[in-house]
PDB file of C-alpha atoms in Angstrom:
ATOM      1  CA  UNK A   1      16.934  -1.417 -15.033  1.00  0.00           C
ATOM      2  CA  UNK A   2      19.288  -0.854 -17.803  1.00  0.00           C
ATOM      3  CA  UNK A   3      22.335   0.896 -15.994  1.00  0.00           C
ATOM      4  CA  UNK A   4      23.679  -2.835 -14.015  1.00  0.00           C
ATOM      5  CA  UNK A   5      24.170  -4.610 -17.393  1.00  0.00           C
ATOM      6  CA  UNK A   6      25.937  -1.387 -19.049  1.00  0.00           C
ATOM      7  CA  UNK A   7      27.668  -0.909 -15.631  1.00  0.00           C
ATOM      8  CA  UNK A   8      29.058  -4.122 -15.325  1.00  0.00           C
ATOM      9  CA  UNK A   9      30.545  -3.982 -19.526  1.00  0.00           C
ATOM     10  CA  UNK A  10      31.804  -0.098 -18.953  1.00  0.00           C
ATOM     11  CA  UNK A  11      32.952   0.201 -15.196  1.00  0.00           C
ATOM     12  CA  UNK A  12      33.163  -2.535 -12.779  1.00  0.00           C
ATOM     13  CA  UNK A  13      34.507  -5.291 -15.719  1.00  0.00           C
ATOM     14  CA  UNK A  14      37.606  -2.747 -16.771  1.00  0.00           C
ATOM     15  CA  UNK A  15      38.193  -1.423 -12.851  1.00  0.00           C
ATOM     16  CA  UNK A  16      38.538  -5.099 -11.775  1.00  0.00           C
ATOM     17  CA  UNK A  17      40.580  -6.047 -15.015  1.00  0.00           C
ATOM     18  CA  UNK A  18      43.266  -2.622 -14.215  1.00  0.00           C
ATOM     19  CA  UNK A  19      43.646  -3.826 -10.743  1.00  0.00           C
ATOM     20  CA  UNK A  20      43.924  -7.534 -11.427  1.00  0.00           C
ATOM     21  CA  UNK A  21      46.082  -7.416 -14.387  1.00  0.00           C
ATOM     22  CA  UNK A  22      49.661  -7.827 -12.599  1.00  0.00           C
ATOM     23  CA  UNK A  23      48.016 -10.703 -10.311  1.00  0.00           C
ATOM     24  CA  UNK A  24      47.338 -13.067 -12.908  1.00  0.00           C
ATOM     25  CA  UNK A  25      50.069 -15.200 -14.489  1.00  0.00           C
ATOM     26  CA  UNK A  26      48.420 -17.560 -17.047  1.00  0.00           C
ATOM     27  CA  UNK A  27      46.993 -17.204 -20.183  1.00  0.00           C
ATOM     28  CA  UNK A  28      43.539 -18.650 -19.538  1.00  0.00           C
ATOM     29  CA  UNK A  29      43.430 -15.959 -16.298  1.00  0.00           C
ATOM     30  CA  UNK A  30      43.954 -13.113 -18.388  1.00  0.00           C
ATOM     31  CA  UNK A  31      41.578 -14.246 -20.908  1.00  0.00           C
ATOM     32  CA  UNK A  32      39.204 -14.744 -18.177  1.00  0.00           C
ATOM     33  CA  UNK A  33      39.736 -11.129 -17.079  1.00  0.00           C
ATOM     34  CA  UNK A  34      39.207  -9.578 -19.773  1.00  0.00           C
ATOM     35  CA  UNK A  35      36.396 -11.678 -21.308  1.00  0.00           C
ATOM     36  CA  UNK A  36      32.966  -9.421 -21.970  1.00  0.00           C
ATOM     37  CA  UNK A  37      29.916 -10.296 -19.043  1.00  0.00           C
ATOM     38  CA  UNK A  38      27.384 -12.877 -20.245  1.00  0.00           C
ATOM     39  CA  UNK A  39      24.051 -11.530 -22.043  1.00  0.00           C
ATOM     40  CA  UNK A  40      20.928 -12.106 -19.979  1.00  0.00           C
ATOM     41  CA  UNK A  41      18.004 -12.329 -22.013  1.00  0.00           C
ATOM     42  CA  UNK A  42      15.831 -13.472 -19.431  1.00  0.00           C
ATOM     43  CA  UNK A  43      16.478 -10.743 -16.811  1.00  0.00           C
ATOM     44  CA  UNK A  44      15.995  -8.167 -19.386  1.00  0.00           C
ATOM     45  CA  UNK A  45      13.172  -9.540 -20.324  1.00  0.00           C
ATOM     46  CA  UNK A  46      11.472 -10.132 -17.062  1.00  0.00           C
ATOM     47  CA  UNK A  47      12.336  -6.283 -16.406  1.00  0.00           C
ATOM     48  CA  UNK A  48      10.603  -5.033 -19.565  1.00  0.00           C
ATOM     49  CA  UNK A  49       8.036  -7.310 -19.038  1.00  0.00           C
ATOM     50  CA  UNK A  50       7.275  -5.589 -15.283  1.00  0.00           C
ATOM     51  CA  UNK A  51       7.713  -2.174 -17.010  1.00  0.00           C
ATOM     52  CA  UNK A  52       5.079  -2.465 -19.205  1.00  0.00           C
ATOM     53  CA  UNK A  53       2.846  -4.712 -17.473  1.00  0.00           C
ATOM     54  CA  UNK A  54       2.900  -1.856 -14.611  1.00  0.00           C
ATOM     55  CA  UNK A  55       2.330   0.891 -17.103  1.00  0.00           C
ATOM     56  CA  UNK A  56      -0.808  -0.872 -18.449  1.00  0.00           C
ATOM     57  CA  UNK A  57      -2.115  -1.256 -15.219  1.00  0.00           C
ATOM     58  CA  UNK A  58      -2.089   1.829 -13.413  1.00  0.00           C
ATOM     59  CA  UNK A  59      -2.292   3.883 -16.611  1.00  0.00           C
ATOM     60  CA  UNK A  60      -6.198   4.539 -16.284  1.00  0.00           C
ATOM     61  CA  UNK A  61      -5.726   6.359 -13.268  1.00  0.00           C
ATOM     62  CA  UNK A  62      -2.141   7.683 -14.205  1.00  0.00           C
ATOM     63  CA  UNK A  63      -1.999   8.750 -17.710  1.00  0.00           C
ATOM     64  CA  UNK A  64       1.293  10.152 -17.640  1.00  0.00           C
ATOM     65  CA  UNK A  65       2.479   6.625 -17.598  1.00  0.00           C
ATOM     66  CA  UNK A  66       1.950   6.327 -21.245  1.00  0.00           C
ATOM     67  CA  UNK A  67       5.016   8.527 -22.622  1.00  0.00           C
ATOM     68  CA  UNK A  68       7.037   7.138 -19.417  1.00  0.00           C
ATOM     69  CA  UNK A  69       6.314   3.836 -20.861  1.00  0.00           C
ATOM     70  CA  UNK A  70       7.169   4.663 -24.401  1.00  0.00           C
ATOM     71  CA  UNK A  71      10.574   6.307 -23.072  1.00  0.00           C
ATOM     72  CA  UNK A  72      11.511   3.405 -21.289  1.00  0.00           C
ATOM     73  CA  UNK A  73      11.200   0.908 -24.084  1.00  0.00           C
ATOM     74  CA  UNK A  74      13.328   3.257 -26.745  1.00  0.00           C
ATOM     75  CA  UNK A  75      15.788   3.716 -24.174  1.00  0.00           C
ATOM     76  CA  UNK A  76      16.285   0.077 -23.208  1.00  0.00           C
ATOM     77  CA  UNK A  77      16.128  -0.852 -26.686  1.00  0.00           C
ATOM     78  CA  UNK A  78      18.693   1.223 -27.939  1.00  0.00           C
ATOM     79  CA  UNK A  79      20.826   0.470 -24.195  1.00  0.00           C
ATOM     80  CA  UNK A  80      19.651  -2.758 -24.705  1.00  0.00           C
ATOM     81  CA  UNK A  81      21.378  -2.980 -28.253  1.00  0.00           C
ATOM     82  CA  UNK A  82      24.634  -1.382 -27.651  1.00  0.00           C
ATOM     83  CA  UNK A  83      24.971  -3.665 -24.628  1.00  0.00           C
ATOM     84  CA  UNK A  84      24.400  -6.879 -26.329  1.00  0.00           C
ATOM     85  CA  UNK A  85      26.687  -5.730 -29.365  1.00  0.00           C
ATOM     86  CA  UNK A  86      29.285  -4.270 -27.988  1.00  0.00           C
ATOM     87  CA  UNK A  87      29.452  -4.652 -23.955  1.00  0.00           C
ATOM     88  CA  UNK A  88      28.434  -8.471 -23.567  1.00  0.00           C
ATOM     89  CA  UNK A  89      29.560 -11.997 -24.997  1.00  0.00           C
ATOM     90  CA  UNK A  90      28.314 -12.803 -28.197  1.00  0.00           C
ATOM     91  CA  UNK A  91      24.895 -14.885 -26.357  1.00  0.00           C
ATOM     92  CA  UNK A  92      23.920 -18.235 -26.753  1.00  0.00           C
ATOM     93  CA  UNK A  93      21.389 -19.196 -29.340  1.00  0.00           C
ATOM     94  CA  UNK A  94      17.871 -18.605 -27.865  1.00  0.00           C
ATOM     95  CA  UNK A  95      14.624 -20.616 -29.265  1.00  0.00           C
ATOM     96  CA  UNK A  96      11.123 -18.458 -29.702  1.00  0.00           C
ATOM     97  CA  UNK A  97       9.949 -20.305 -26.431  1.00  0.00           C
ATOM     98  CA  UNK A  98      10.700 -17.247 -24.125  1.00  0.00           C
ATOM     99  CA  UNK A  99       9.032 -14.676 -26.626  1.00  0.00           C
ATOM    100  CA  UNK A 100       5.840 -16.677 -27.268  1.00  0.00           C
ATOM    101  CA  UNK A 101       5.367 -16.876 -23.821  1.00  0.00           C
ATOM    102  CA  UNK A 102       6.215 -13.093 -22.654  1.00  0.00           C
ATOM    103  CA  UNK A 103       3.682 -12.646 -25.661  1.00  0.00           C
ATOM    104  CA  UNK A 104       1.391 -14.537 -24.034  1.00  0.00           C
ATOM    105  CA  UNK A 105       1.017 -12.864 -20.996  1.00  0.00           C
ATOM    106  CA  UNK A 106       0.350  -9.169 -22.418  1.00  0.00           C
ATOM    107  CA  UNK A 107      -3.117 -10.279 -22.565  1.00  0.00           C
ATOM    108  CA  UNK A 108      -3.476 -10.585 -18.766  1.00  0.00           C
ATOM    109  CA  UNK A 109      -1.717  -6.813 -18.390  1.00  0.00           C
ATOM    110  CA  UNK A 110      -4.703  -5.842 -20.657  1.00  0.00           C
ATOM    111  CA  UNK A 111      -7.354  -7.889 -18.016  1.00  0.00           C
ATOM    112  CA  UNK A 112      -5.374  -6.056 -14.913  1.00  0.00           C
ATOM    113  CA  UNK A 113      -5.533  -2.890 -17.029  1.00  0.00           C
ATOM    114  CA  UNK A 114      -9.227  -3.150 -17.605  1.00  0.00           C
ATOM    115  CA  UNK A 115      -9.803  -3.918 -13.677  1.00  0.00           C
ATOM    116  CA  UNK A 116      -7.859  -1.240 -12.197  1.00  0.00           C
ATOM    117  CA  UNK A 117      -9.606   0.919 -14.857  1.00  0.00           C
ATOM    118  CA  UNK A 118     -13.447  -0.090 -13.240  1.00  0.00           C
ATOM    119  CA  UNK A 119     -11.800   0.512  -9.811  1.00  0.00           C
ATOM    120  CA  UNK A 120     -10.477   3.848 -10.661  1.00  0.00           C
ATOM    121  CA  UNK A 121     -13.631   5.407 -12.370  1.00  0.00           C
ATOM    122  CA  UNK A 122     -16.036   3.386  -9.916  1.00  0.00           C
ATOM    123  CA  UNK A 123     -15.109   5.372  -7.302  1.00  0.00           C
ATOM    124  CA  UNK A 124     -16.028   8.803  -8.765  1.00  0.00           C
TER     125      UNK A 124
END
């Protein structure tokens, strides 16, 4: 889930800026070719968000799913970082809305994580 953003600032962006780069003739095309890819703070979010709302639910029966969560979120952060630093636009200035309210539904990934849980060990 972290590869399309890094794809699209290392591959496809300079790929389509070599081959496009006798085809433009103005100033503002040029700039527009070889301007960085927007930051999305909401995708990445909504994918980190599934990540570890899936890992707290099935992790009663899968336990394993633990360290695979924990690898996931210091790879995307660190991804996540050199991305937004170096491969993206500088982003747009973001109020605490969207965090308070992904914070807000980690509770209900604890609830789903408590009734796949009974499920799990109620069939024994």
């Amino acid at each position: 889930t972290t590869l399309p953003p890094l794809a699209m600032s290392y591959v496809v962006t300079p790929v389509i800026a070599y081959m496009c780069r006798r085809r433009k003739v103005t100033q503002e095309a040029i700039n527009d070719l070889y301007t960085l890819p927007e930051w999305d703070l909401s995708l990445r979010l909504a994918q980190t968000l599934n990540v570890i709302c899936c890992v707290m639910m099935y992790s009663a029966g899968l336990p394993i799913l633990y360290p695979v969560g924990f690898l996931y979120c210091v790879v995307a952060y660190w991804l996540d970082r050199w991305c937004l630093l170096r491969g993206s636009r500088r982003p747009p200035a973001y109020t605490k809305d969207v965090q308070v309210m992904s914070m807000r539904l980690l509770p209900m990934a604890a609830l789903l994580h408590m009734v796949v849980a009974g499920l799990v060990f109620g069939h024994q």
